[in-house]
Amino acid sequence: MSIKELQDEIIEEFAFFTDWMEKYEYIIQLGKELPLIEEQYKREENLIKGCQSKVWLHPEYSDGKIFFTADSDAVITKGLVSLMIKVLSGHTPKEIADAEIYFIDEIGLKSHLSQTRSNGLLSMLKQMKLYAVAFQAGSLQK
Amino acid sequence: MRENYNDIATALNIEKIRNDFPLLKTTVYGKQLVYLDNAATTQKPTAVLDALDNYYKTYNSNVHRGVHALSQQATEAYEEARKKVARFINAKYSHEVIFTRGTTESINLVASSFGKKFLHKGDSILISAMEHHSNIVPWQMICEEKDASLKVIAMDNKGILQMDDFEQKLTDDVKLVAVTYVSNTLGTVNPVRDIIKQAHAKNIPVLLDVAQAIQHMPLDVQELDVDFIAFSGHKIYGPTGIGVLYGKEEWLNKLPPYQGGGDMIKTVTFEKTVYNDLPYKFEAGTPDMSGAIGLGAAVDYVESIGRKNIELAEGELLAYALDALAAIPDLRFIGESPERSGAISFLIGDLHPFDTGEILDKQGIAVRTGHHCTQPVVDFFRIPGTVRASFAFYNTKAEIDALVKGLEKARLMLG
């Protein structure tokens, strides 16, 4: 599926929730379920510092695609991180670099991508795109 | 204790008081707002909003320099606001009240002007382990510039200052002690009288950051014998952008100006400028006239309720909240000083404060999460931050019950 199709699928999935609690419970569940990153990659250089919660991000390049793993110390952020990975991981550097991320806004979690929260998710998205650009330019070892 | 609370609430007539604050009627996500972020900023009573409105609608004009009627009216109102603040803190002279942009600018002013003249290589400034960044960074900056050092009074794991450590560190190299009266993160009320007494015994001046004290308790600068205090208007029901630096006349006269510009001068030639007298020496440029007038109205409003009444009502609210929160399983308080005011910080189990705060927010409950501009404090406790509920006299027992219920929900959802 393309990045756009993956986002639309998430938006459709979230449309079933009738109140905020169901939606958050789902995100929290996502945050709890996934082993998002190997412990060895939860180190300082992979840490994206937000003001409130931390996010670790690790890229791997294989067969022309980038595969991300990540983690956060806050569970709601972690749930959103897992959605972000679902959408962006396994695509080519160009697809990631060019992607327009709109699903966070559409599912009503817009504040997580705003500067005011400074919770790491926005920084994470920027970092994913930076990796994509770097792999594209060949400045990171593939 | 809870019965007591009701008595005081009735005496203060909280329901009537809440009508003075239009914003308290706001709903968020369709739910009645429960505003428990008063340590960050307080809501504004109609009296303050009207003063601002009236200023801009009827006599907006630049102060201290106009020949015309409006300018004189604005100048009188601006100077009357200064007198109100001076009376409020019981300053000896109203020219000891300098209007600034807020606590941060007040402290920067002292750090810069005091440091320029009185800080030399090998000297030090003594602060405490629970300071807000605004009472750390300005001192770090001037210490670096002057090759001086910053010393820190330690606290224990309850968030209480170690007075024996203070005594040890209060050595001859200390040129100024700058501590907070009430900790914005821990709620600790520090023994400032003792600190001032000991510092003065060694002829060392003291600056108190009273940003979290001035709105909660009576404060008399002459009785405290404090040399400088700094606070923000917006935390005491006034507008944003206005703050106060109080300094004893003798100190303010000794300090060089902070910024240069209009209003702070007597005569200017290209060869030499003669600075103006207090307080104008420290108020370069067009001041925040509406802000000062709004702050004057806020001070009047607070006086009309009575600071002793406020202290009593908030004390009971705090006691009620501490009791109610303590009943939540796995909740631990960050900051357990018996002497406390204003804010309560806590964590539930290993829940991230940011998650807890977000689930509260969805229920219309406004708290603050994070390090509250006191990173050294959260580092000391080895935590990612805290959830902080902070109170004003317009808060109610029902709002605290809503917080507790909201936290139970957060615990269930996140746990």
mmCIF file of N, CA and C in Angstrom, chain B residues 219-332:
data_model
loop_
_atom_site.group_PDB
_atom_site.id
_atom_site.type_symbol
_atom_site.label_atom_id
_atom_site.label_comp_id
_atom_site.label_asym_id
_atom_site.label_seq_id
_atom_site.Cartn_x
_atom_site.Cartn_y
_atom_site.Cartn_z
ATOM 1 N N LEU B 219 2.278 39.652 52.178
ATOM 2 C CA LEU B 219 3.726 39.793 52.013
ATOM 3 C C LEU B 219 4.109 41.251 52.271
ATOM 4 N N ASP B 220 5.019 41.457 53.205
ATOM 5 C CA ASP B 220 5.406 42.789 53.645
ATOM 6 C C ASP B 220 6.928 42.897 53.526
ATOM 7 N N VAL B 221 7.392 43.688 52.553
ATOM 8 C CA VAL B 221 8.843 43.723 52.299
ATOM 9 C C VAL B 221 9.626 44.346 53.464
ATOM 10 N N GLN B 222 8.984 45.268 54.198
ATOM 11 C CA GLN B 222 9.706 45.885 55.322
ATOM 12 C C GLN B 222 9.812 44.923 56.497
ATOM 13 N N GLU B 223 8.738 44.172 56.702
ATOM 14 C CA GLU B 223 8.766 43.197 57.792
ATOM 15 C C GLU B 223 9.778 42.092 57.467
ATOM 16 N N LEU B 224 9.799 41.652 56.185
ATOM 17 C CA LEU B 224 10.770 40.633 55.774
ATOM 18 C C LEU B 224 12.194 41.189 55.761
ATOM 19 N N ASP B 225 12.289 42.497 55.583
ATOM 20 C CA ASP B 225 13.585 43.177 55.442
ATOM 21 C C ASP B 225 14.346 42.653 54.218
ATOM 22 N N VAL B 226 13.589 42.276 53.195
ATOM 23 C CA VAL B 226 14.205 41.706 51.986
ATOM 24 C C VAL B 226 14.719 42.842 51.101
ATOM 25 N N ASP B 227 15.802 42.566 50.358
ATOM 26 C CA ASP B 227 16.435 43.619 49.558
ATOM 27 C C ASP B 227 15.792 43.764 48.176
ATOM 28 N N PHE B 228 15.433 42.630 47.572
ATOM 29 C CA PHE B 228 14.764 42.654 46.271
ATOM 30 C C PHE B 228 13.675 41.587 46.238
ATOM 31 N N ILE B 229 12.549 41.903 45.618
ATOM 32 C CA ILE B 229 11.599 40.838 45.287
ATOM 33 C C ILE B 229 11.189 40.982 43.825
ATOM 34 N N ALA B 230 10.831 39.856 43.217
ATOM 35 C CA ALA B 230 10.428 39.850 41.808
ATOM 36 C C ALA B 230 9.142 39.058 41.674
ATOM 37 N N PHE B 231 8.179 39.619 40.927
ATOM 38 C CA PHE B 231 6.977 38.828 40.625
ATOM 39 C C PHE B 231 6.321 39.279 39.332
ATOM 40 N N SER B 232 5.365 38.459 38.862
ATOM 41 C CA SER B 232 4.676 38.709 37.599
ATOM 42 C C SER B 232 3.225 39.086 37.858
ATOM 43 N N GLY B 233 2.710 40.031 37.083
ATOM 44 C CA GLY B 233 1.323 40.449 37.229
ATOM 45 C C GLY B 233 0.321 39.356 36.894
ATOM 46 N N HIS B 234 0.639 38.568 35.867
ATOM 47 C CA HIS B 234 -0.359 37.599 35.389
ATOM 48 C C HIS B 234 -0.598 36.450 36.354
ATOM 49 N N LYS B 235 0.296 36.266 37.317
ATOM 50 C CA LYS B 235 0.079 35.201 38.295
ATOM 51 C C LYS B 235 -0.724 35.697 39.495
ATOM 52 N N ILE B 236 -0.993 36.995 39.522
ATOM 53 C CA ILE B 236 -1.808 37.545 40.612
ATOM 54 C C ILE B 236 -3.027 38.252 40.014
ATOM 55 N N TYR B 237 -3.621 37.585 39.021
ATOM 56 C CA TYR B 237 -4.905 37.993 38.443
ATOM 57 C C TYR B 237 -4.819 39.251 37.576
ATOM 58 N N GLY B 238 -3.599 39.696 37.302
ATOM 59 C CA GLY B 238 -3.392 40.854 36.437
ATOM 60 C C GLY B 238 -3.075 40.423 35.016
ATOM 61 N N PRO B 239 -2.810 41.405 34.139
ATOM 62 C CA PRO B 239 -2.532 41.091 32.741
ATOM 63 C C PRO B 239 -1.139 40.469 32.551
ATOM 64 N N THR B 240 -0.929 39.869 31.399
ATOM 65 C CA THR B 240 0.407 39.380 31.050
ATOM 66 C C THR B 240 1.257 40.561 30.594
ATOM 67 N N GLY B 241 2.557 40.414 30.675
ATOM 68 C CA GLY B 241 3.467 41.427 30.145
ATOM 69 C C GLY B 241 3.860 42.487 31.141
ATOM 70 N N ILE B 242 3.307 42.412 32.349
ATOM 71 C CA ILE B 242 3.697 43.380 33.381
ATOM 72 C C ILE B 242 4.218 42.603 34.588
ATOM 73 N N GLY B 243 5.272 43.118 35.170
ATOM 74 C CA GLY B 243 5.819 42.487 36.368
ATOM 75 C C GLY B 243 6.418 43.549 37.260
ATOM 76 N N VAL B 244 6.926 43.121 38.385
ATOM 77 C CA VAL B 244 7.443 44.070 39.361
ATOM 78 C C VAL B 244 8.807 43.631 39.871
ATOM 79 N N LEU B 245 9.679 44.610 39.971
ATOM 80 C CA LEU B 245 10.877 44.434 40.772
ATOM 81 C C LEU B 245 10.777 45.436 41.907
ATOM 82 N N TYR B 246 10.815 44.928 43.134
ATOM 83 C CA TYR B 246 10.953 45.827 44.268
ATOM 84 C C TYR B 246 12.407 45.761 44.695
ATOM 85 N N GLY B 247 12.969 46.913 45.014
ATOM 86 C CA GLY B 247 14.314 46.937 45.589
ATOM 87 C C GLY B 247 14.355 48.016 46.641
ATOM 88 N N LYS B 248 15.118 47.759 47.690
ATOM 89 C CA LYS B 248 15.297 48.819 48.690
ATOM 90 C C LYS B 248 15.937 50.019 47.996
ATOM 91 N N GLU B 249 15.494 51.205 48.376
ATOM 92 C CA GLU B 249 15.994 52.430 47.742
ATOM 93 C C GLU B 249 17.525 52.483 47.688
ATOM 94 N N GLU B 250 18.133 52.159 48.811
ATOM 95 C CA GLU B 250 19.610 52.269 48.853
ATOM 96 C C GLU B 250 20.258 51.333 47.829
ATOM 97 N N TRP B 251 19.652 50.158 47.636
ATOM 98 C CA TRP B 251 20.214 49.232 46.648
ATOM 99 C C TRP B 251 19.964 49.722 45.224
ATOM 100 N N LEU B 252 18.746 50.139 44.975
ATOM 101 C CA LEU B 252 18.418 50.578 43.604
ATOM 102 C C LEU B 252 19.256 51.795 43.223
ATOM 103 N N ASN B 253 19.538 52.649 44.187
ATOM 104 C CA ASN B 253 20.383 53.808 43.892
ATOM 105 C C ASN B 253 21.819 53.399 43.570
ATOM 106 N N LYS B 254 22.253 52.319 44.180
ATOM 107 C CA LYS B 254 23.631 51.868 43.958
ATOM 108 C C LYS B 254 23.813 51.151 42.625
ATOM 109 N N LEU B 255 22.704 50.566 42.105
ATOM 110 C CA LEU B 255 22.842 49.769 40.885
ATOM 111 C C LEU B 255 22.880 50.663 39.645
ATOM 112 N N PRO B 256 23.717 50.291 38.666
ATOM 113 C CA PRO B 256 23.699 51.018 37.395
ATOM 114 C C PRO B 256 22.437 50.660 36.612
ATOM 115 N N PRO B 257 22.026 51.514 35.646
ATOM 116 C CA PRO B 257 20.823 51.205 34.861
ATOM 117 C C PRO B 257 20.973 49.874 34.134
ATOM 118 N N TYR B 258 19.810 49.307 33.792
ATOM 119 C CA TYR B 258 19.785 48.014 33.087
ATOM 120 C C TYR B 258 19.797 48.243 31.582
ATOM 121 N N GLN B 259 18.782 48.986 31.106
ATOM 122 C CA GLN B 259 18.704 49.297 29.684
ATOM 123 C C GLN B 259 18.709 50.807 29.511
ATOM 124 N N GLY B 260 19.204 51.250 28.358
ATOM 125 C CA GLY B 260 19.214 52.679 28.067
ATOM 126 C C GLY B 260 18.089 53.036 27.116
ATOM 127 N N GLY B 261 17.647 54.278 27.179
ATOM 128 C CA GLY B 261 16.602 54.706 26.250
ATOM 129 C C GLY B 261 15.866 55.916 26.780
ATOM 130 N N GLY B 262 14.660 56.086 26.299
ATOM 131 C CA GLY B 262 13.843 57.208 26.757
ATOM 132 C C GLY B 262 13.378 56.976 28.177
ATOM 133 N N ASP B 263 12.951 58.031 28.835
ATOM 134 C CA ASP B 263 12.359 57.961 30.172
ATOM 135 C C ASP B 263 13.371 57.718 31.296
ATOM 136 N N MET B 264 14.490 57.037 30.979
ATOM 137 C CA MET B 264 15.425 56.707 32.057
ATOM 138 C C MET B 264 16.529 57.764 32.168
ATOM 139 N N ILE B 265 16.362 58.865 31.423
ATOM 140 C CA ILE B 265 17.415 59.874 31.392
ATOM 141 C C ILE B 265 16.915 61.209 31.937
ATOM 142 N N LYS B 266 17.866 62.009 32.393
ATOM 143 C CA LYS B 266 17.555 63.401 32.748
ATOM 144 C C LYS B 266 17.988 64.306 31.613
ATOM 145 N N THR B 267 19.278 64.175 31.250
ATOM 146 C CA THR B 267 19.778 64.945 30.104
ATOM 147 C C THR B 267 20.644 64.046 29.246
ATOM 148 N N VAL B 268 20.567 64.253 27.959
ATOM 149 C CA VAL B 268 21.398 63.478 27.039
ATOM 150 C C VAL B 268 22.179 64.429 26.143
ATOM 151 N N THR B 269 23.479 64.280 26.115
ATOM 152 C CA THR B 269 24.291 64.891 25.067
ATOM 153 C C THR B 269 25.137 63.758 24.507
ATOM 154 N N PHE B 270 25.796 63.997 23.391
ATOM 155 C CA PHE B 270 26.615 62.920 22.835
ATOM 156 C C PHE B 270 27.815 62.616 23.718
ATOM 157 N N GLU B 271 28.159 63.540 24.590
ATOM 158 C CA GLU B 271 29.319 63.315 25.457
ATOM 159 C C GLU B 271 28.916 62.564 26.728
ATOM 160 N N LYS B 272 27.732 62.899 27.265
ATOM 161 C CA LYS B 272 27.415 62.360 28.590
ATOM 162 C C LYS B 272 25.899 62.362 28.818
ATOM 163 N N THR B 273 25.417 61.273 29.375
ATOM 164 C CA THR B 273 24.004 61.205 29.730
ATOM 165 C C THR B 273 23.859 61.171 31.246
ATOM 166 N N VAL B 274 22.953 61.981 31.748
ATOM 167 C CA VAL B 274 22.681 61.933 33.192
ATOM 168 C C VAL B 274 21.401 61.121 33.376
ATOM 169 N N TYR B 275 21.505 60.080 34.193
ATOM 170 C CA TYR B 275 20.368 59.188 34.359
ATOM 171 C C TYR B 275 19.302 59.803 35.251
ATOM 172 N N ASN B 276 18.091 59.350 35.026
ATOM 173 C CA ASN B 276 16.951 59.825 35.803
ATOM 174 C C ASN B 276 16.973 59.224 37.214
ATOM 175 N N ASP B 277 16.116 59.761 38.065
ATOM 176 C CA ASP B 277 15.987 59.223 39.417
ATOM 177 C C ASP B 277 15.148 57.950 39.399
ATOM 178 N N LEU B 278 15.094 57.304 40.567
ATOM 179 C CA LEU B 278 14.207 56.145 40.728
ATOM 180 C C LEU B 278 12.753 56.614 40.618
ATOM 181 N N PRO B 279 11.877 55.817 40.104
ATOM 182 C CA PRO B 279 12.075 54.480 39.530
ATOM 183 C C PRO B 279 12.448 54.509 38.050
ATOM 184 N N TYR B 280 12.442 55.738 37.457
ATOM 185 C CA TYR B 280 12.552 55.824 35.984
ATOM 186 C C TYR B 280 13.900 55.349 35.453
ATOM 187 N N LYS B 281 14.909 55.418 36.306
ATOM 188 C CA LYS B 281 16.249 54.964 35.917
ATOM 189 C C LYS B 281 16.202 53.545 35.344
ATOM 190 N N PHE B 282 15.247 52.750 35.848
ATOM 191 C CA PHE B 282 15.165 51.346 35.413
ATOM 192 C C PHE B 282 13.997 51.078 34.465
ATOM 193 N N GLU B 283 13.354 52.150 33.989
ATOM 194 C CA GLU B 283 12.214 51.933 33.086
ATOM 195 C C GLU B 283 12.447 52.628 31.745
ATOM 196 N N ALA B 284 13.398 52.090 30.994
ATOM 197 C CA ALA B 284 13.721 52.684 29.694
ATOM 198 C C ALA B 284 12.611 52.394 28.688
ATOM 199 N N GLY B 285 12.288 53.403 27.911
ATOM 200 C CA GLY B 285 11.289 53.211 26.844
ATOM 201 C C GLY B 285 9.875 53.371 27.362
ATOM 202 N N THR B 286 8.924 53.377 26.432
ATOM 203 C CA THR B 286 7.514 53.470 26.831
ATOM 204 C C THR B 286 7.145 52.229 27.635
ATOM 205 N N PRO B 287 6.669 52.421 28.844
ATOM 206 C CA PRO B 287 6.360 51.253 29.679
ATOM 207 C C PRO B 287 5.030 50.608 29.280
ATOM 208 N N ASP B 288 4.729 49.489 29.907
ATOM 209 C CA ASP B 288 3.456 48.801 29.676
ATOM 210 C C ASP B 288 2.404 49.494 30.539
ATOM 211 N N MET B 289 1.869 50.583 30.013
ATOM 212 C CA MET B 289 0.944 51.409 30.795
ATOM 213 C C MET B 289 -0.330 50.661 31.131
ATOM 214 N N SER B 290 -0.945 50.062 30.110
ATOM 215 C CA SER B 290 -2.201 49.346 30.365
ATOM 216 C C SER B 290 -1.955 48.180 31.321
ATOM 217 N N GLY B 291 -0.808 47.524 31.156
ATOM 218 C CA GLY B 291 -0.470 46.398 32.031
ATOM 219 C C GLY B 291 -0.364 46.834 33.483
ATOM 220 N N ALA B 292 0.319 47.962 33.701
ATOM 221 C CA ALA B 292 0.491 48.462 35.069
ATOM 222 C C ALA B 292 -0.867 48.839 35.664
ATOM 223 N N ILE B 293 -1.697 49.487 34.847
ATOM 224 C CA ILE B 293 -3.024 49.903 35.334
ATOM 225 C C ILE B 293 -3.874 48.660 35.642
ATOM 226 N N GLY B 294 -3.758 47.661 34.775
ATOM 227 C CA GLY B 294 -4.457 46.388 35.010
ATOM 228 C C GLY B 294 -3.963 45.703 36.280
ATOM 229 N N LEU B 295 -2.654 45.768 36.493
ATOM 230 C CA LEU B 295 -2.096 45.164 37.711
ATOM 231 C C LEU B 295 -2.600 45.906 38.951
ATOM 232 N N GLY B 296 -2.696 47.220 38.823
ATOM 233 C CA GLY B 296 -3.246 48.010 39.934
ATOM 234 C C GLY B 296 -4.659 47.552 40.274
ATOM 235 N N ALA B 297 -5.454 47.306 39.224
ATOM 236 C CA ALA B 297 -6.827 46.832 39.436
ATOM 237 C C ALA B 297 -6.835 45.439 40.068
ATOM 238 N N ALA B 298 -5.875 44.604 39.661
ATOM 239 C CA ALA B 298 -5.790 43.243 40.211
ATOM 240 C C ALA B 298 -5.465 43.293 41.702
ATOM 241 N N VAL B 299 -4.533 44.161 42.045
ATOM 242 C CA VAL B 299 -4.129 44.317 43.436
ATOM 243 C C VAL B 299 -5.320 44.806 44.275
ATOM 244 N N ASP B 300 -6.067 45.753 43.716
ATOM 245 C CA ASP B 300 -7.283 46.228 44.399
ATOM 246 C C ASP B 300 -8.262 45.076 44.614
ATOM 247 N N TYR B 301 -8.416 44.267 43.573
ATOM 248 C CA TYR B 301 -9.357 43.147 43.655
ATOM 249 C C TYR B 301 -8.935 42.166 44.762
ATOM 250 N N VAL B 302 -7.660 41.826 44.759
ATOM 251 C CA VAL B 302 -7.143 40.890 45.764
ATOM 252 C C VAL B 302 -7.341 41.470 47.172
ATOM 253 N N GLU B 303 -7.081 42.772 47.294
ATOM 254 C CA GLU B 303 -7.270 43.419 48.596
ATOM 255 C C GLU B 303 -8.733 43.383 49.034
ATOM 256 N N SER B 304 -9.631 43.486 48.034
ATOM 257 C CA SER B 304 -11.055 43.491 48.379
ATOM 258 C C SER B 304 -11.491 42.125 48.931
ATOM 259 N N ILE B 305 -10.810 41.095 48.506
ATOM 260 C CA ILE B 305 -11.121 39.761 49.049
ATOM 261 C C ILE B 305 -10.364 39.548 50.355
ATOM 262 N N GLY B 306 -9.158 40.062 50.391
ATOM 263 C CA GLY B 306 -8.369 39.964 51.617
ATOM 264 C C GLY B 306 -7.362 38.829 51.531
ATOM 265 N N ARG B 307 -6.095 39.161 51.706
ATOM 266 C CA ARG B 307 -5.070 38.137 51.534
ATOM 267 C C ARG B 307 -5.092 37.094 52.633
ATOM 268 N N LYS B 308 -5.523 37.510 53.819
ATOM 269 C CA LYS B 308 -5.615 36.533 54.906
ATOM 270 C C LYS B 308 -6.724 35.517 54.571
ATOM 271 N N ASN B 309 -7.851 36.035 54.041
ATOM 272 C CA ASN B 309 -8.944 35.143 53.623
ATOM 273 C C ASN B 309 -8.483 34.186 52.528
ATOM 274 N N ILE B 310 -7.716 34.742 51.587
ATOM 275 C CA ILE B 310 -7.211 33.921 50.483
ATOM 276 C C ILE B 310 -6.299 32.821 51.026
ATOM 277 N N GLU B 311 -5.414 33.214 51.923
ATOM 278 C CA GLU B 311 -4.477 32.241 52.491
ATOM 279 C C GLU B 311 -5.224 31.113 53.209
ATOM 280 N N LEU B 312 -6.249 31.489 53.953
ATOM 281 C CA LEU B 312 -7.030 30.490 54.684
ATOM 282 C C LEU B 312 -7.788 29.570 53.729
ATOM 283 N N ALA B 313 -8.493 30.166 52.777
ATOM 284 C CA ALA B 313 -9.304 29.369 51.844
ATOM 285 C C ALA B 313 -8.419 28.430 51.033
ATOM 286 N N GLU B 314 -7.295 28.959 50.540
ATOM 287 C CA GLU B 314 -6.409 28.119 49.731
ATOM 288 C C GLU B 314 -5.733 27.043 50.569
ATOM 289 N N GLY B 315 -5.426 27.382 51.806
ATOM 290 C CA GLY B 315 -4.824 26.397 52.701
ATOM 291 C C GLY B 315 -5.748 25.206 52.899
ATOM 292 N N GLU B 316 -7.031 25.504 53.055
ATOM 293 C CA GLU B 316 -8.010 24.424 53.237
ATOM 294 C C GLU B 316 -8.216 23.623 51.951
ATOM 295 N N LEU B 317 -8.215 24.345 50.833
ATOM 296 C CA LEU B 317 -8.325 23.650 49.538
ATOM 297 C C LEU B 317 -7.161 22.680 49.353
ATOM 298 N N LEU B 318 -5.975 23.173 49.682
ATOM 299 C CA LEU B 318 -4.761 22.379 49.524
ATOM 300 C C LEU B 318 -4.815 21.135 50.407
ATOM 301 N N ALA B 319 -5.251 21.327 51.644
ATOM 302 C CA ALA B 319 -5.347 20.206 52.578
ATOM 303 C C ALA B 319 -6.362 19.177 52.064
ATOM 304 N N TYR B 320 -7.467 19.685 51.557
ATOM 305 C CA TYR B 320 -8.493 18.798 51.003
ATOM 306 C C TYR B 320 -7.933 18.014 49.815
ATOM 307 N N ALA B 321 -7.202 18.715 48.940
ATOM 308 C CA ALA B 321 -6.643 18.073 47.752
ATOM 309 C C ALA B 321 -5.588 17.034 48.133
ATOM 310 N N LEU B 322 -4.746 17.361 49.089
ATOM 311 C CA LEU B 322 -3.706 16.410 49.513
ATOM 312 C C LEU B 322 -4.337 15.141 50.050
ATOM 313 N N ASP B 323 -5.374 15.301 50.860
ATOM 314 C CA ASP B 323 -6.124 14.160 51.411
ATOM 315 C C ASP B 323 -6.721 13.310 50.306
ATOM 316 N N ALA B 324 -7.406 13.975 49.392
ATOM 317 C CA ALA B 324 -8.136 13.269 48.338
ATOM 318 C C ALA B 324 -7.176 12.564 47.378
ATOM 319 N N LEU B 325 -6.069 13.234 47.047
ATOM 320 C CA LEU B 325 -5.109 12.628 46.117
ATOM 321 C C LEU B 325 -4.388 11.447 46.754
ATOM 322 N N ALA B 326 -4.114 11.564 48.054
ATOM 323 C CA ALA B 326 -3.389 10.497 48.761
ATOM 324 C C ALA B 326 -4.164 9.185 48.715
ATOM 325 N N ALA B 327 -5.489 9.274 48.516
ATOM 326 C CA ALA B 327 -6.310 8.058 48.490
ATOM 327 C C ALA B 327 -6.219 7.327 47.142
ATOM 328 N N ILE B 328 -5.609 7.947 46.148
ATOM 329 C CA ILE B 328 -5.486 7.284 44.832
ATOM 330 C C ILE B 328 -4.345 6.267 44.901
ATOM 331 N N PRO B 329 -4.638 5.004 44.558
ATOM 332 C CA PRO B 329 -3.592 3.982 44.634
ATOM 333 C C PRO B 329 -2.385 4.356 43.759
ATOM 334 N N ASP B 330 -1.205 4.049 44.262
ATOM 335 C CA ASP B 330 0.051 4.266 43.532
ATOM 336 C C ASP B 330 0.417 5.735 43.321
ATOM 337 N N LEU B 331 -0.353 6.653 43.890
ATOM 338 C CA LEU B 331 0.005 8.061 43.695
ATOM 339 C C LEU B 331 1.097 8.449 44.684
ATOM 340 N N ARG B 332 2.119 9.096 44.170
ATOM 341 C CA ARG B 332 3.137 9.631 45.091
ATOM 342 C C ARG B 332 3.363 11.116 44.824
#
